XYZ file of C-alpha atoms in Angstrom:
125
model
C -12.245 2.482 -14.756
C -9.606 3.760 -12.359
C -6.141 2.446 -13.151
C -3.422 1.823 -10.570
C 0.203 1.228 -11.466
C 2.795 0.147 -8.897
C 6.522 0.564 -9.279
C 9.661 0.324 -7.189
C 9.767 -3.352 -6.284
C 12.936 -5.374 -6.477
C 15.598 -7.319 -4.623
C 17.105 -5.768 -1.500
C 19.300 -6.868 1.372
C 17.842 -7.324 4.835
C 17.930 -4.074 6.752
C 17.798 -1.969 3.641
C 15.163 0.451 2.388
C 12.830 0.324 -0.563
C 10.222 2.765 -1.776
C 7.114 1.706 -3.655
C 4.975 4.071 -5.688
C 1.457 3.770 -7.023
C 0.104 6.134 -9.651
C -3.668 6.552 -9.797
C -5.369 7.723 -12.987
C -8.207 9.711 -11.480
C -8.538 13.419 -10.816
C -10.668 12.557 -7.782
C -7.697 10.799 -6.197
C -7.934 12.968 -3.090
C -11.269 11.349 -2.196
C -9.875 7.817 -2.123
C -8.534 5.935 0.817
C -5.330 4.330 -0.423
C -4.009 1.062 0.925
C -1.117 -1.330 0.517
C -1.504 -5.080 0.833
C 0.916 -7.934 0.352
C 0.799 -11.631 -0.372
C 3.623 -14.039 0.361
C 3.913 -17.508 -1.190
C 1.427 -19.893 0.375
C -0.264 -17.158 2.376
C -3.369 -15.034 2.101
C -3.295 -11.395 1.149
C -2.543 -9.253 4.203
C -3.172 -5.647 5.034
C -0.054 -3.494 5.305
C -1.041 0.158 5.555
C -3.698 2.689 4.635
C -3.842 6.446 4.319
C -7.119 8.332 4.315
C -8.065 11.506 2.476
C -6.312 14.843 2.785
C -5.043 15.127 6.307
C -3.236 11.851 6.102
C -4.570 9.680 8.918
C -2.679 6.408 8.662
C -2.921 2.875 10.021
C -0.428 0.029 9.861
C -0.338 -3.661 10.525
C 1.569 -4.632 13.649
C 4.217 -6.397 11.600
C 5.304 -3.219 9.791
C 4.532 -0.490 12.307
C 7.597 1.614 12.971
C 9.339 0.418 9.818
C 6.988 1.354 6.967
C 5.501 4.734 6.143
C 2.604 5.374 3.799
C 2.142 8.802 2.256
C 0.348 10.452 -0.628
C 0.737 13.337 -3.018
C -2.711 14.375 -4.211
C -1.336 16.796 -6.792
C 0.566 13.942 -8.446
C -2.112 11.332 -7.843
C 0.437 9.042 -6.230
C 0.654 7.023 -3.041
C 3.951 5.780 -1.611
C 5.134 3.086 0.731
C 8.532 3.748 2.242
C 9.889 0.501 3.654
C 12.849 0.583 6.010
C 14.650 -2.081 8.011
C 13.368 -4.744 5.666
C 13.274 -8.351 6.813
C 13.165 -11.574 4.799
C 9.611 -12.100 6.023
C 8.629 -8.918 4.195
C 9.143 -10.774 0.928
C 5.863 -10.710 -0.967
C 3.990 -9.272 -3.882
C 2.831 -5.827 -2.852
C -0.452 -4.444 -4.123
C -1.760 -0.913 -4.206
C -5.501 -0.511 -3.679
C -8.065 2.285 -3.600
C -11.467 2.705 -2.059
C -14.007 5.488 -1.715
C -14.232 6.837 1.797
C -14.621 4.972 5.054
C -17.216 2.331 4.198
C -16.136 -0.845 5.931
C -13.083 -1.702 7.986
C -9.927 -0.212 6.513
C -7.932 -3.440 6.689
C -10.425 -5.568 4.761
C -9.315 -6.136 1.204
C -12.864 -6.609 -0.046
C -13.678 -2.985 0.766
C -11.237 -1.743 -1.879
C -12.609 -1.216 -5.357
C -9.468 -0.844 -7.445
C -6.207 -2.774 -7.479
C -2.872 -2.614 -9.174
C -1.130 -5.604 -10.724
C 1.343 -5.915 -7.881
C 5.097 -5.555 -7.616
C 7.493 -8.158 -6.242
C 9.614 -7.311 -3.217
C 12.297 -9.817 -2.285
C 14.433 -9.362 0.822
C 17.554 -11.485 1.100
C 19.439 -12.391 4.268
């Protein structure tokens, strides 16, 4: 089974940056769409961003557009989420997810086959 491992979460001040990484243990990484989701206390899991195969077409939720950037390094088998201008409402557990191709809407969590364990991001005022 494909394994995903997130890293980079932590406590940051509002307005600051944080970079999350997700390592994927599959040589076919370049064929996966890679997404980031997050879940805040008392809320459902929300879509954050997705990057498609080589070429790097990206989509973002309205709440993070202009502040977050998703990218990937196929040679390293790693996807990144660069988060800038963080707000307290960004506080959540962030999950890395992978899916094969474009089957289903990109923002639907149930279209992703593989998930990491999540990493906590806490933004203080």
